[in-house]
Coordinates of N, CA and C in Angstrom, one line a residue:
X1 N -109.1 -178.8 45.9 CA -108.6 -177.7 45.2 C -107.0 -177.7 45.3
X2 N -106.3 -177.7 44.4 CA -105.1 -177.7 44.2 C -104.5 -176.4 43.9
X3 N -103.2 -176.3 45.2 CA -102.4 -174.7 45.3 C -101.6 -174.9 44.9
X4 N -101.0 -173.9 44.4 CA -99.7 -173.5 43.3 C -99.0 -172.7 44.1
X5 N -97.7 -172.3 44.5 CA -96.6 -171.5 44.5 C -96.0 -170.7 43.9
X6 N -95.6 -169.3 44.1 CA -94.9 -168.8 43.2 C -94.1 -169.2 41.8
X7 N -93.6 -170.0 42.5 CA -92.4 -170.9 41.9 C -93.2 -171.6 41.0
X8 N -94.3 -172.5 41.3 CA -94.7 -173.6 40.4 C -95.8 -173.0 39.2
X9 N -95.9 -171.5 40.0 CA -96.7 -170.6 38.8 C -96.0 -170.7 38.0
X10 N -95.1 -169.8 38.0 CA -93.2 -169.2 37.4 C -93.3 -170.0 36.4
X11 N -92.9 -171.5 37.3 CA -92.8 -172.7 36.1 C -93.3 -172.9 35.3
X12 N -94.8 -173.1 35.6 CA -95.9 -173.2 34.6 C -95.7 -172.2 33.3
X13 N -95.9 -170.7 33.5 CA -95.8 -170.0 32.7 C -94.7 -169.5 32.0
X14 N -93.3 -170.4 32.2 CA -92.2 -169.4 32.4 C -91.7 -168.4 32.1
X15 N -92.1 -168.1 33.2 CA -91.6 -166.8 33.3 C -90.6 -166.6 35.1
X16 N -89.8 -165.7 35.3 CA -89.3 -164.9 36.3 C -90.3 -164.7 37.2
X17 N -89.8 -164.9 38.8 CA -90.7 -164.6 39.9 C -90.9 -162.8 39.9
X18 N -89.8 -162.2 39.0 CA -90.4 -160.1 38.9 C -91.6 -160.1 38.2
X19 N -91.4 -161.4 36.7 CA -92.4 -161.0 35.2 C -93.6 -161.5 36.4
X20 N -93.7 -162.6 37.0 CA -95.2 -162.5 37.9 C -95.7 -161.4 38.7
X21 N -94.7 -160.7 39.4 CA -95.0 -159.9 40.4 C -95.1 -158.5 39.7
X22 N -94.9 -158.7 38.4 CA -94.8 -157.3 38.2 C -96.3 -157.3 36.9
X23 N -96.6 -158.2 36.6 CA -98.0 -158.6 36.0 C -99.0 -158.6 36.9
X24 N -98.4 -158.8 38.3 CA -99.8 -159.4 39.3 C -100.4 -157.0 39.9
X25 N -99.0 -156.5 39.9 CA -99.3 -155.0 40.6 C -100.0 -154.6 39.6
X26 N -99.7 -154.9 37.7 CA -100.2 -154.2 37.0 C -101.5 -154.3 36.2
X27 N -102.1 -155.6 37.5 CA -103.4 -156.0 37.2 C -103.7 -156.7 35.9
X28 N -102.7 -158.0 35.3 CA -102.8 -158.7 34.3 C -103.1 -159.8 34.9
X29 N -102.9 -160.0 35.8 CA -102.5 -161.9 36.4 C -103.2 -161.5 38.2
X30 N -104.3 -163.1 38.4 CA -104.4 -162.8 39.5 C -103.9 -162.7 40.8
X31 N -104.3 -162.0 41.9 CA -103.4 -161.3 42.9 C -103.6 -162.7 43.8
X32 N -102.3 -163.4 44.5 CA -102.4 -164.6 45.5 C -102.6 -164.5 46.8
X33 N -103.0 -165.4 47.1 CA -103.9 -165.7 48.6 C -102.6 -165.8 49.1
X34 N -102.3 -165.1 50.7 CA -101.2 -165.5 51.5 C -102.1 -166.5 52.5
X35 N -101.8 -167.6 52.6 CA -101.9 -168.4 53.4 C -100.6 -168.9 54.5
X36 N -100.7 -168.4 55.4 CA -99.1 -167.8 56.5 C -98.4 -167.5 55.7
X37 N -97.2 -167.7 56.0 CA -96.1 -167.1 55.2 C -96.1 -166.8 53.3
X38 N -97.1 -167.8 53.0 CA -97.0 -168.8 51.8 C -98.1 -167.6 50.7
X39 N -97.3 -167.7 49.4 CA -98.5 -166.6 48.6 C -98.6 -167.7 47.6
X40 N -100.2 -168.1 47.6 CA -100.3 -169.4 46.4 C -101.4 -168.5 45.5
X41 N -101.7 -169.5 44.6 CA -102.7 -169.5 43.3 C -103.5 -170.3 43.3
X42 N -104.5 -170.9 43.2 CA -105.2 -171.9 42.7 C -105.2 -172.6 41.4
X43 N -105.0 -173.7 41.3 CA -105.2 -174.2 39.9 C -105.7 -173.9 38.9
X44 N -107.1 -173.4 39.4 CA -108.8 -173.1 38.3 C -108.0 -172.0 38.2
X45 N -107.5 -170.6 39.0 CA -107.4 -169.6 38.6 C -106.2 -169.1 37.3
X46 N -104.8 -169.8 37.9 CA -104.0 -169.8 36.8 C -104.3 -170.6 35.6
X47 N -105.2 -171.6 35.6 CA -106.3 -172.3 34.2 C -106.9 -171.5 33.3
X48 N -107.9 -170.2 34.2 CA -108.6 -169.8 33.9 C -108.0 -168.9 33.4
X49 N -106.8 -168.2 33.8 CA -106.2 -167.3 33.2 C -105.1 -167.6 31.7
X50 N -104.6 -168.4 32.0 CA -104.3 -169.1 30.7 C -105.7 -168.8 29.5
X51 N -106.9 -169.7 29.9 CA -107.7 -169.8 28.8 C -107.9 -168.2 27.9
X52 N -108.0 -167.7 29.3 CA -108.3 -165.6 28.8 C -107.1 -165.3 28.1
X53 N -105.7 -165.5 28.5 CA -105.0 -165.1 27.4 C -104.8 -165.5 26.1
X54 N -105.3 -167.0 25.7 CA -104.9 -167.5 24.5 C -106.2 -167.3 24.0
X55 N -107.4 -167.0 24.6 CA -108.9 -166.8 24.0 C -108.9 -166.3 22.3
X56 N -108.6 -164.9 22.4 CA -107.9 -164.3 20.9 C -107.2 -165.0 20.0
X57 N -106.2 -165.7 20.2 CA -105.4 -166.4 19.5 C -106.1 -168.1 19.1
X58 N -107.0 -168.4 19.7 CA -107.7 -169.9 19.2 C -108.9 -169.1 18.5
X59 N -109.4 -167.9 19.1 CA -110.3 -167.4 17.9 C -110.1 -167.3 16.4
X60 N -108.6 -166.8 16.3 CA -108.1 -166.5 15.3 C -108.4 -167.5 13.9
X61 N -108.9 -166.9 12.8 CA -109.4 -167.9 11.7 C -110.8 -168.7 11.8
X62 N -111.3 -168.3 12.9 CA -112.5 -169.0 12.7 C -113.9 -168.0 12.2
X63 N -113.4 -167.0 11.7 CA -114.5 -166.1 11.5 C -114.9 -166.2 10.0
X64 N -116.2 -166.2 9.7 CA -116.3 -166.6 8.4 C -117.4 -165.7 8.0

């Protein structure tokens, strides 16, 4: 399993380390594992969360 960092979230999504922290309190985005000092993500989970947000939007036009 591959861990992500604040930062390499950030990247991923770009967005600001607040726009994460402030999606993660308001229960949009999932909350990270502190492992010692370190607050990571999981791969599958920032994946999975990706898929859920564009879900709607690849729906779009296929309804017939």
């Amino acid at each position: 399993m591959e861990l992500k960092t604040k930062e390499e979230v950030c990247r991923e999504l770009g967005i600001s380390a607040r726009g994460l922290e402030k999606m993660v309190s308001e229960g949009r985005f999932p909350v990270a594992v502190r492992i010692g000092k370190r607050a990571v993500w999981s791969s599958l989970a920032v994946e999975r969360w990706l898929v859920e947000a564009f879900a709607a939007q690849e729906r779009w036009g296929r309804r017939m």
